[in-house]
mmCIF file of C-alpha atoms and ligand atoms in Angstrom:
data_model
loop_
_atom_site.group_PDB
_atom_site.id
_atom_site.type_symbol
_atom_site.label_atom_id
_atom_site.label_comp_id
_atom_site.label_asym_id
_atom_site.label_seq_id
_atom_site.Cartn_x
_atom_site.Cartn_y
_atom_site.Cartn_z
ATOM 1 C CA MET R 30 29.622 55.342 29.154
ATOM 2 C CA HIS R 31 33.120 57.270 30.126
ATOM 3 C CA GLU R 32 33.468 58.255 33.680
ATOM 4 C CA THR R 33 34.620 61.697 34.278
ATOM 5 C CA ARG R 34 37.299 61.833 37.093
ATOM 6 C CA THR R 35 38.512 65.304 38.456
ATOM 7 C CA PRO R 36 42.191 65.159 37.063
ATOM 8 C CA LEU R 37 45.410 64.396 39.390
ATOM 9 C CA LEU R 38 46.734 68.237 38.499
ATOM 10 C CA GLU R 39 44.575 70.783 36.567
ATOM 11 C CA VAL R 40 46.686 74.139 36.016
ATOM 12 C CA GLU R 41 44.480 77.087 34.913
ATOM 13 C CA ASP R 42 45.943 80.660 33.254
ATOM 14 C CA LEU R 43 48.574 80.181 35.788
ATOM 15 C CA ALA R 44 50.881 83.975 35.862
ATOM 16 C CA VAL R 45 54.443 83.753 37.783
ATOM 17 C CA GLU R 46 56.008 87.287 38.715
ATOM 18 C CA PHE R 47 59.503 88.029 39.637
ATOM 19 C CA ASP R 48 59.948 91.202 40.995
ATOM 20 C CA THR R 49 63.454 92.699 39.479
ATOM 21 C CA PRO R 50 65.229 95.803 39.741
ATOM 22 C CA ARG R 51 63.830 96.643 36.217
ATOM 23 C CA GLY R 52 60.273 96.043 37.257
ATOM 24 C CA PRO R 53 57.961 93.043 37.053
ATOM 25 C CA LEU R 54 58.939 90.150 35.090
ATOM 26 C CA ARG R 55 56.521 87.821 33.646
ATOM 27 C CA ALA R 56 58.216 84.307 33.520
ATOM 28 C CA VAL R 57 54.888 82.152 32.783
ATOM 29 C CA ARG R 58 51.624 83.567 31.634
ATOM 30 C CA GLY R 59 48.573 82.095 30.519
ATOM 31 C CA VAL R 60 49.851 78.138 31.107
ATOM 32 C CA SER R 61 47.001 75.953 31.211
ATOM 33 C CA PHE R 62 47.628 71.853 31.140
ATOM 34 C CA GLN R 63 45.855 68.983 32.921
ATOM 35 C CA VAL R 64 47.570 65.322 34.174
ATOM 36 C CA GLY R 65 45.477 62.418 34.410
ATOM 37 C CA GLU R 66 46.473 59.286 36.278
ATOM 38 C CA CYS R 67 48.910 56.955 34.589
ATOM 39 C CA GLU R 68 49.664 59.890 32.036
ATOM 40 C CA THR R 69 52.833 61.549 31.098
ATOM 41 C CA LEU R 70 52.888 65.093 30.120
ATOM 42 C CA ALA R 71 56.487 66.238 28.582
ATOM 43 C CA ILE R 72 56.975 70.105 28.867
ATOM 44 C CA VAL R 73 59.549 71.174 26.410
ATOM 45 C CA GLY R 74 61.114 74.367 25.185
ATOM 46 C CA GLU R 75 64.517 75.962 25.646
ATOM 47 C CA SER R 76 66.621 77.026 28.317
ATOM 48 C CA GLY R 77 64.848 79.994 30.179
ATOM 49 C CA SER R 78 61.493 79.547 28.443
ATOM 50 C CA GLY R 79 59.586 78.749 31.903
ATOM 51 C CA LYS R 80 59.464 75.180 32.398
ATOM 52 C CA SER R 81 61.507 75.165 35.980
ATOM 53 C CA VAL R 82 59.417 78.029 37.021
ATOM 54 C CA THR R 83 56.231 76.588 36.250
ATOM 55 C CA ALA R 84 57.478 73.163 37.951
ATOM 56 C CA HIS R 85 58.064 74.909 41.230
ATOM 57 C CA THR R 86 55.412 76.484 41.647
ATOM 58 C CA LEU R 87 53.366 73.241 41.127
ATOM 59 C CA MET R 88 55.142 72.205 44.215
ATOM 60 C CA GLY R 89 54.500 75.047 46.038
ATOM 61 C CA LEU R 90 58.343 76.337 45.752
ATOM 62 C CA THR R 91 58.027 79.462 44.361
ATOM 63 C CA PRO R 92 61.281 80.700 43.697
ATOM 64 C CA LEU R 93 62.808 83.751 45.517
ATOM 65 C CA LEU R 94 61.323 87.115 44.771
ATOM 66 C CA ALA R 95 58.617 85.517 42.185
ATOM 67 C CA ARG R 96 55.025 84.921 43.511
ATOM 68 C CA VAL R 97 52.005 83.546 41.252
ATOM 69 C CA ALA R 98 50.236 86.581 39.930
ATOM 70 C CA GLY R 99 47.257 84.737 38.477
ATOM 71 C CA GLY R 100 45.769 81.775 37.770
ATOM 72 C CA ARG R 101 44.563 78.349 39.070
ATOM 73 C CA VAL R 102 46.287 75.020 40.462
ATOM 74 C CA ALA R 103 44.490 72.188 41.900
ATOM 75 C CA ILE R 104 45.989 68.616 42.950
ATOM 76 C CA GLU R 105 42.914 65.967 43.351
ATOM 77 C CA GLY R 106 40.321 68.693 42.753
ATOM 78 C CA ARG R 107 42.024 70.763 45.554
ATOM 79 C CA ASP R 108 43.078 75.032 45.341
ATOM 80 C CA VAL R 109 46.744 74.690 46.207
ATOM 81 C CA VAL R 110 47.808 78.454 45.555
ATOM 82 C CA GLY R 111 48.966 80.233 48.719
ATOM 83 C CA LEU R 112 48.291 77.174 50.765
ATOM 84 C CA PRO R 113 49.887 77.412 54.002
ATOM 85 C CA ASP R 114 53.599 76.028 54.582
ATOM 86 C CA ARG R 115 52.211 73.170 56.975
ATOM 87 C CA ALA R 116 49.690 71.981 54.160
ATOM 88 C CA TRP R 117 52.308 72.193 51.278
ATOM 89 C CA GLN R 118 54.765 70.345 54.220
ATOM 90 C CA LYS R 119 52.029 67.388 53.825
ATOM 91 C CA LEU R 120 51.284 67.315 50.051
ATOM 92 C CA ARG R 121 54.836 67.588 49.236
ATOM 93 C CA GLY R 122 56.073 64.200 48.659
ATOM 94 C CA GLU R 123 53.096 62.399 49.736
ATOM 95 C CA ARG R 124 50.633 63.701 46.869
ATOM 96 C CA ILE R 125 53.445 65.472 44.410
ATOM 97 C CA ALA R 126 56.962 65.283 44.400
ATOM 98 C CA MET R 127 59.752 66.320 42.381
ATOM 99 C CA ILE R 128 63.128 64.902 40.688
ATOM 100 C CA PHE R 129 64.951 67.941 40.426
ATOM 101 C CA GLN R 130 67.301 69.016 37.541
ATOM 102 C CA ASP R 131 70.175 68.649 39.795
ATOM 103 C CA PRO R 132 70.448 66.123 42.559
ATOM 104 C CA LEU R 133 73.518 67.159 44.156
ATOM 105 C CA SER R 134 72.145 70.269 44.796
ATOM 106 C CA ALA R 135 68.904 68.862 45.868
ATOM 107 C CA LEU R 136 70.743 66.502 47.749
ATOM 108 C CA ASN R 137 72.158 67.207 51.230
ATOM 109 C CA PRO R 138 76.548 66.597 50.547
ATOM 110 C CA SER R 139 76.690 66.092 54.571
ATOM 111 C CA LEU R 140 74.439 63.489 55.288
ATOM 112 C CA THR R 141 74.511 59.689 53.849
ATOM 113 C CA VAL R 142 71.894 58.869 51.313
ATOM 114 C CA GLY R 143 70.264 56.421 53.563
ATOM 115 C CA TYR R 144 69.910 58.878 56.463
ATOM 116 C CA GLN R 145 68.379 60.990 53.834
ATOM 117 C CA ILE R 146 65.743 58.380 52.672
ATOM 118 C CA ALA R 147 64.832 57.002 55.902
ATOM 119 C CA GLU R 148 64.339 61.096 57.069
ATOM 120 C CA MET R 149 61.319 61.034 54.578
ATOM 121 C CA PHE R 150 59.423 57.872 56.542
ATOM 122 C CA ARG R 151 60.672 59.436 59.753
ATOM 123 C CA ARG R 152 59.009 62.890 59.307
ATOM 124 C CA HIS R 153 55.925 62.309 57.464
ATOM 125 C CA ARG R 154 55.310 58.885 58.919
ATOM 126 C CA GLY R 155 56.419 58.686 62.156
ATOM 127 C CA THR R 156 58.525 55.213 61.243
ATOM 128 C CA GLY R 157 60.846 54.032 63.727
ATOM 129 C CA ARG R 158 65.224 54.182 62.789
ATOM 130 C CA ALA R 159 65.679 50.502 62.210
ATOM 131 C CA GLU R 160 62.706 50.387 60.199
ATOM 132 C CA ALA R 161 62.951 53.264 58.523
ATOM 133 C CA ARG R 162 66.530 52.267 56.966
ATOM 134 C CA ARG R 163 65.129 49.193 56.119
ATOM 135 C CA ARG R 164 62.609 50.327 53.630
ATOM 136 C CA ALA R 165 64.945 53.287 52.461
ATOM 137 C CA ALA R 166 67.586 49.990 51.605
ATOM 138 C CA GLU R 167 64.438 48.396 49.805
ATOM 139 C CA LEU R 168 63.466 51.689 48.060
ATOM 140 C CA MET R 169 67.232 51.834 46.748
ATOM 141 C CA ALA R 170 66.828 48.288 45.638
ATOM 142 C CA GLN R 171 64.263 49.041 43.813
ATOM 143 C CA VAL R 172 65.679 52.155 41.631
ATOM 144 C CA GLY R 173 68.102 49.561 41.157
ATOM 145 C CA ILE R 174 70.852 50.604 43.003
ATOM 146 C CA PRO R 175 73.011 47.723 43.573
ATOM 147 C CA ASP R 176 74.108 46.674 46.628
ATOM 148 C CA ALA R 177 71.642 49.048 48.460
ATOM 149 C CA GLU R 178 72.345 47.487 52.309
ATOM 150 C CA ARG R 179 75.765 48.956 52.082
ATOM 151 C CA ARG R 180 75.000 52.185 50.154
ATOM 152 C CA LEU R 181 73.028 53.400 52.216
ATOM 153 C CA ASN R 182 75.933 54.763 54.706
ATOM 154 C CA ASP R 183 77.507 56.977 51.164
ATOM 155 C CA HIS R 184 77.452 60.317 50.822
ATOM 156 C CA PRO R 185 75.859 61.615 47.689
ATOM 157 C CA HIS R 186 79.034 62.650 46.194
ATOM 158 C CA ARG R 187 80.007 59.036 46.444
ATOM 159 C CA PHE R 188 77.346 57.765 43.722
ATOM 160 C CA SER R 189 77.773 58.420 39.852
ATOM 161 C CA GLY R 190 75.178 60.841 37.798
ATOM 162 C CA GLY R 191 73.230 57.660 37.050
ATOM 163 C CA MET R 192 72.770 56.486 40.546
ATOM 164 C CA ARG R 193 72.547 59.940 41.987
ATOM 165 C CA GLN R 194 69.661 60.506 39.867
ATOM 166 C CA ARG R 195 68.197 56.756 41.109
ATOM 167 C CA VAL R 196 68.320 58.105 44.873
ATOM 168 C CA MET R 197 66.368 61.185 43.930
ATOM 169 C CA ILE R 198 64.079 59.021 42.084
ATOM 170 C CA ALA R 199 63.547 56.769 45.393
ATOM 171 C CA MET R 200 63.399 59.867 47.465
ATOM 172 C CA ALA R 201 60.580 61.113 45.344
ATOM 173 C CA LEU R 202 58.638 57.763 45.425
ATOM 174 C CA ALA R 203 58.990 56.963 48.703
ATOM 175 C CA LEU R 204 55.760 58.223 50.169
ATOM 176 C CA ASP R 205 53.740 57.194 47.461
ATOM 177 C CA PRO R 206 52.953 60.351 45.767
ATOM 178 C CA ILE R 207 50.312 60.241 42.916
ATOM 179 C CA LEU R 208 52.357 62.710 41.134
ATOM 180 C CA LEU R 209 55.740 62.794 40.012
ATOM 181 C CA ILE R 210 57.116 66.104 38.031
ATOM 182 C CA ALA R 211 60.831 65.434 36.784
ATOM 183 C CA ASP R 212 62.656 68.334 35.846
ATOM 184 C CA GLU R 213 65.326 67.198 32.802
ATOM 185 C CA PRO R 214 65.989 63.945 34.940
ATOM 186 C CA THR R 215 68.435 62.647 32.336
ATOM 187 C CA THR R 216 70.156 65.980 31.229
ATOM 188 C CA ALA R 217 73.509 65.369 32.490
ATOM 189 C CA LEU R 218 73.722 61.751 31.886
ATOM 190 C CA ASP R 219 74.679 59.646 28.723
ATOM 191 C CA VAL R 220 72.798 58.252 26.639
ATOM 192 C CA THR R 221 72.548 54.823 27.838
ATOM 193 C CA VAL R 222 72.118 55.884 31.711
ATOM 194 C CA GLN R 223 69.340 58.701 30.233
ATOM 195 C CA ALA R 224 67.542 55.565 28.521
ATOM 196 C CA GLN R 225 67.516 53.388 31.912
ATOM 197 C CA ILE R 226 66.704 55.959 34.013
ATOM 198 C CA LEU R 227 63.257 56.805 31.540
ATOM 199 C CA ARG R 228 62.578 52.980 31.296
ATOM 200 C CA LEU R 229 62.465 53.033 35.249
ATOM 201 C CA LEU R 230 60.361 55.903 35.909
ATOM 202 C CA ARG R 231 57.984 54.780 33.064
ATOM 203 C CA ARG R 232 57.906 51.310 35.232
ATOM 204 C CA ARG R 233 57.029 52.983 38.380
ATOM 205 C CA GLN R 234 54.871 55.600 36.805
ATOM 206 C CA GLN R 235 52.801 52.155 35.518
ATOM 207 C CA ALA R 236 52.657 50.182 38.557
ATOM 208 C CA ASP R 237 51.607 53.248 40.660
ATOM 209 C CA ARG R 238 49.287 54.941 38.143
ATOM 210 C CA LEU R 239 51.225 58.417 38.336
ATOM 211 C CA GLY R 240 50.575 61.327 36.468
ATOM 212 C CA MET R 241 53.951 62.484 35.025
ATOM 213 C CA ILE R 242 54.909 65.677 34.346
ATOM 214 C CA LEU R 243 58.718 65.059 32.190
ATOM 215 C CA ILE R 244 60.373 68.093 31.491
ATOM 216 C CA SER R 245 62.798 68.312 28.644
ATOM 217 C CA HIS R 246 64.295 70.577 26.292
ATOM 218 C CA ASP R 247 65.272 67.484 23.987
ATOM 219 C CA LEU R 248 62.130 66.482 21.915
ATOM 220 C CA GLY R 249 63.774 63.354 21.443
ATOM 221 C CA VAL R 250 63.604 62.092 24.635
ATOM 222 C CA VAL R 251 59.722 63.470 24.596
ATOM 223 C CA ALA R 252 58.414 61.353 21.503
ATOM 224 C CA ARG R 253 59.783 58.099 23.560
ATOM 225 C CA ALA R 254 58.811 58.778 26.963
ATOM 226 C CA ALA R 255 55.461 60.954 26.896
ATOM 227 C CA ASP R 256 52.259 60.943 26.001
ATOM 228 C CA ARG R 257 51.331 64.105 25.356
ATOM 229 C CA VAL R 258 53.541 67.259 25.153
ATOM 230 C CA ALA R 259 53.645 71.221 25.808
ATOM 231 C CA VAL R 260 55.515 73.373 24.130
ATOM 232 C CA MET R 261 56.735 76.712 25.816
ATOM 233 C CA TYR R 262 57.939 79.526 24.506
ATOM 234 C CA ALA R 263 58.889 83.146 26.741
ATOM 235 C CA GLY R 264 57.027 81.430 29.356
ATOM 236 C CA ARG R 265 53.610 80.471 27.118
ATOM 237 C CA ILE R 266 52.733 76.960 26.301
ATOM 238 C CA VAL R 267 52.664 78.071 22.349
ATOM 239 C CA GLU R 268 50.955 74.463 21.348
ATOM 240 C CA THR R 269 49.945 71.004 22.798
ATOM 241 C CA GLY R 270 48.646 67.760 21.782
ATOM 242 C CA THR R 271 49.672 64.125 22.163
ATOM 243 C CA VAL R 272 52.754 63.548 20.844
ATOM 244 C CA ALA R 273 51.953 61.806 17.876
ATOM 245 C CA GLU R 274 50.036 65.193 16.749
ATOM 246 C CA VAL R 275 52.297 67.480 18.012
ATOM 247 C CA TYR R 276 55.643 65.603 15.661
ATOM 248 C CA GLN R 277 53.514 64.657 13.301
ATOM 249 C CA ARG R 278 51.528 68.247 12.170
ATOM 250 C CA PRO R 279 52.737 70.708 14.507
ATOM 251 C CA ALA R 280 51.002 73.331 14.761
ATOM 252 C CA HIS R 281 53.367 76.581 15.740
ATOM 253 C CA PRO R 282 56.390 77.564 14.116
ATOM 254 C CA TYR R 283 59.018 76.702 17.191
ATOM 255 C CA THR R 284 57.593 73.265 17.463
ATOM 256 C CA ILE R 285 59.005 73.052 13.841
ATOM 257 C CA GLY R 286 62.240 75.081 14.679
ATOM 258 C CA LEU R 287 62.527 72.490 17.498
ATOM 259 C CA MET R 288 61.878 69.720 15.313
ATOM 260 C CA ARG R 289 64.374 70.582 12.778
ATOM 261 C CA ALA R 290 67.121 71.091 15.576
ATOM 262 C CA VAL R 291 66.709 67.298 16.907
ATOM 263 C CA PRO R 292 68.511 64.807 14.687
ATOM 264 C CA THR R 293 66.298 61.674 16.123
ATOM 265 C CA VAL R 294 63.021 63.442 15.024
ATOM 266 C CA ARG R 295 63.770 65.504 11.837
ATOM 267 C CA ASP R 296 63.245 63.640 8.316
ATOM 268 C CA GLY R 297 65.884 62.089 6.049
ATOM 269 C CA ASP R 298 68.867 63.662 6.169
ATOM 270 C CA ALA R 299 67.647 67.449 6.173
ATOM 271 C CA PRO R 300 70.320 69.792 7.415
ATOM 272 C CA LEU R 301 70.148 69.975 11.154
ATOM 273 C CA GLU R 302 69.193 73.721 11.776
ATOM 274 C CA ALA R 303 68.959 75.527 15.115
ATOM 275 C CA ILE R 304 66.389 78.172 15.634
ATOM 276 C CA GLU R 305 68.206 81.668 14.736
ATOM 277 C CA GLY R 306 68.065 84.080 17.557
ATOM 278 C CA HIS R 307 67.523 83.901 21.045
ATOM 279 C CA PRO R 308 64.450 83.946 23.234
ATOM 280 C CA PRO R 309 63.075 87.250 23.986
ATOM 281 C CA ASP R 310 64.317 89.380 27.119
ATOM 282 C CA LEU R 311 60.843 89.075 29.495
ATOM 283 C CA ALA R 312 61.547 91.917 31.352
ATOM 284 C CA ALA R 313 61.100 93.519 27.777
ATOM 285 C CA PRO R 314 58.968 91.536 25.689
ATOM 286 C CA PRO R 315 58.475 92.258 22.059
ATOM 287 C CA THR R 316 55.233 93.679 20.720
ATOM 288 C CA GLY R 317 52.792 91.014 19.514
ATOM 289 C CA CYS R 318 53.997 87.307 19.488
ATOM 290 C CA ALA R 319 56.715 86.555 21.563
ATOM 291 C CA PHE R 320 58.415 84.703 18.721
ATOM 292 C CA HIS R 321 57.750 86.564 15.718
ATOM 293 C CA PRO R 322 61.576 87.987 15.731
ATOM 294 C CA ARG R 323 62.515 84.133 15.423
ATOM 295 C CA CYS R 324 59.636 83.587 13.018
ATOM 296 C CA PRO R 325 60.276 82.410 9.343
ATOM 297 C CA PHE R 326 56.461 83.156 9.016
ATOM 298 C CA ALA R 327 55.556 86.451 10.787
ATOM 299 C CA ARG R 328 53.616 88.577 8.985
ATOM 300 C CA ASP R 329 52.019 92.178 10.187
ATOM 301 C CA VAL R 330 49.486 90.804 12.732
ATOM 302 C CA CYS R 331 52.366 88.921 14.277
ATOM 303 C CA ARG R 332 54.323 91.965 15.274
ATOM 304 C CA GLU R 333 50.632 93.918 16.360
ATOM 305 C CA GLU R 334 48.851 91.191 18.153
ATOM 306 C CA ASP R 335 49.989 88.692 20.648
ATOM 307 C CA PRO R 336 48.335 85.439 20.006
ATOM 308 C CA GLN R 337 46.229 83.502 22.501
ATOM 309 C CA PRO R 338 46.273 79.765 22.700
ATOM 310 C CA ARG R 339 43.079 78.726 20.239
ATOM 311 C CA ASP R 340 41.904 75.162 20.434
ATOM 312 C CA LEU R 341 42.227 73.457 17.427
ATOM 313 C CA GLY R 342 40.546 70.287 18.570
ATOM 314 C CA PRO R 343 40.167 68.069 21.985
ATOM 315 C CA ARG R 344 43.167 68.844 24.044
ATOM 316 C CA ARG R 345 44.914 70.294 21.101
ATOM 317 C CA ALA R 346 45.976 73.785 21.248
ATOM 318 C CA SER R 347 48.419 76.417 19.230
ATOM 319 C CA ALA R 348 49.168 80.228 19.943
ATOM 320 C CA CYS R 349 49.704 81.128 16.411
ATOM 321 C CA HIS R 350 47.814 83.350 14.327
ATOM 322 C CA PHE R 351 48.346 80.659 11.816
ATOM 323 C CA ALA R 352 48.303 77.418 13.270
ATOM 324 C CA GLU R 353 46.108 75.879 10.504
ATOM 325 C CA GLU R 354 48.984 77.035 7.959
ATOM 326 C CA MET R 355 51.363 75.676 9.907
ATOM 327 C CA ILE R 356 49.843 72.405 10.017
ATOM 328 C CA ALA R 357 49.044 72.047 6.339
ATOM 329 C CA HIS R 358 53.142 73.227 5.948
ATOM 330 C CA ALA R 359 54.214 70.816 7.921
ATOM 331 C CA ARG R 360 52.332 68.123 5.813
ATOM 332 C CA THR R 361 53.664 69.346 2.758
ATOM 333 C CA ARG R 362 57.295 68.981 3.721
HETATM 334 N N1 ADP V 427 65.804 84.402 40.064
HETATM 335 C C1 ADP V 427 65.325 84.864 39.221
HETATM 336 N N2 ADP V 427 64.884 86.313 38.781
HETATM 337 C C2 ADP V 427 64.344 86.799 37.884
HETATM 338 N N3 ADP V 427 64.190 85.851 36.737
HETATM 339 C C3 ADP V 427 64.382 84.733 36.796
HETATM 340 C C4 ADP V 427 64.868 84.334 37.936
HETATM 341 N N4 ADP V 427 64.694 82.769 37.865
HETATM 342 C C5 ADP V 427 63.927 82.789 36.025
HETATM 343 N N5 ADP V 427 63.932 83.800 36.110
HETATM 344 C C6 ADP V 427 63.304 84.239 34.775
HETATM 345 O O1 ADP V 427 62.109 83.126 34.349
HETATM 346 C C7 ADP V 427 62.374 82.625 33.177
HETATM 347 C C8 ADP V 427 62.335 81.226 32.859
HETATM 348 O O2 ADP V 427 63.251 80.599 33.548
HETATM 349 P P1 ADP V 427 63.469 78.639 33.660
HETATM 350 O O3 ADP V 427 61.593 78.849 34.395
HETATM 351 O O4 ADP V 427 64.175 78.204 35.268
HETATM 352 O O5 ADP V 427 63.748 78.617 32.823
HETATM 353 P P2 ADP V 427 63.784 76.811 31.851
HETATM 354 O O6 ADP V 427 63.674 75.554 33.280
HETATM 355 O O7 ADP V 427 62.616 76.657 30.781
HETATM 356 O O8 ADP V 427 64.858 76.834 31.504
HETATM 357 C C9 ADP V 427 64.002 83.113 32.722
HETATM 358 O O9 ADP V 427 64.249 83.625 31.713
HETATM 359 C C10 ADP V 427 64.506 84.226 33.895
HETATM 360 O O10 ADP V 427 63.959 85.329 32.781
HETATM 361 MG MG1 MG V 428 65.050 74.578 34.024
#
């Protein structure tokens, strides 16, 4: 018999709104997913689709002028939306941690890397100065930073992009969190370094049984690194399933478009096509399905009715009126 465990992370019908001079802008809407132990969920989508706003919200770091307008986030079964700052300061780092898209802006430029990592132990664990430094060096060595002892004394700008990302990973893992969010962790890196960082994350995940959210706009990265995928468009998860399900039988035209635009997953030598047009202005979203203005399959109902995510199987869903047809279409290609 299967043991039913509380997932590490549950997100239900999450909505996040920005107050803008033009009125409320819903950057995230109706977003639901779960992440279990040792599992990697990838969130993919074009720039502006709501990936980072979602990630920051899960960390209790709702951006300025934004607020959770609805829904539920639970970490290990505990509701966390609206927790007081003090409670968040304990959760953040100790249970849930994040690797930010831009390590240079996430690290303090005027403090040595060793100081910043040691500070995690000092602040959260009350560890003494010498011991905290020793553990910082140990962590840096564990994430593959050569000559860690000496590099403790360097400031962030002295590290290469890849090494700086390793510093971020060391900091994120310092307090043994159970959940790790990596927001485009390899976007700024060249392909070789990208692969090294993803391998490092995978290894640490297996060793510590971490649940992980890997955010990327690159379906190729996701195919190699994730178990499950959630495709985001205009603030909504338009399709979700295992990597194999979503890649072999995409159930949303946006996913089909994204896959055609990726050289590593497109079939044979079909031409590389980007999806035409732009994501909608979320302050004035289109009627019906947010994707309909760019959708080659759109029909009247798509302009009129906003399709809600529909289950197509266990943990498999699409928010397309014609999900079944999309799967059939992908099959015959
Ligand atoms: N500071 C802000 N003020 C108003 N709207 C914002 C702000 N930051 C983000 N948004 C809105 O939220 C959307 C999602 O942003 P984001 O989550 O950063 O996208 P992604 O990480 O997928 O590229 C943007 O398209 C924009 O409409
Ligand atoms: Mg982002």
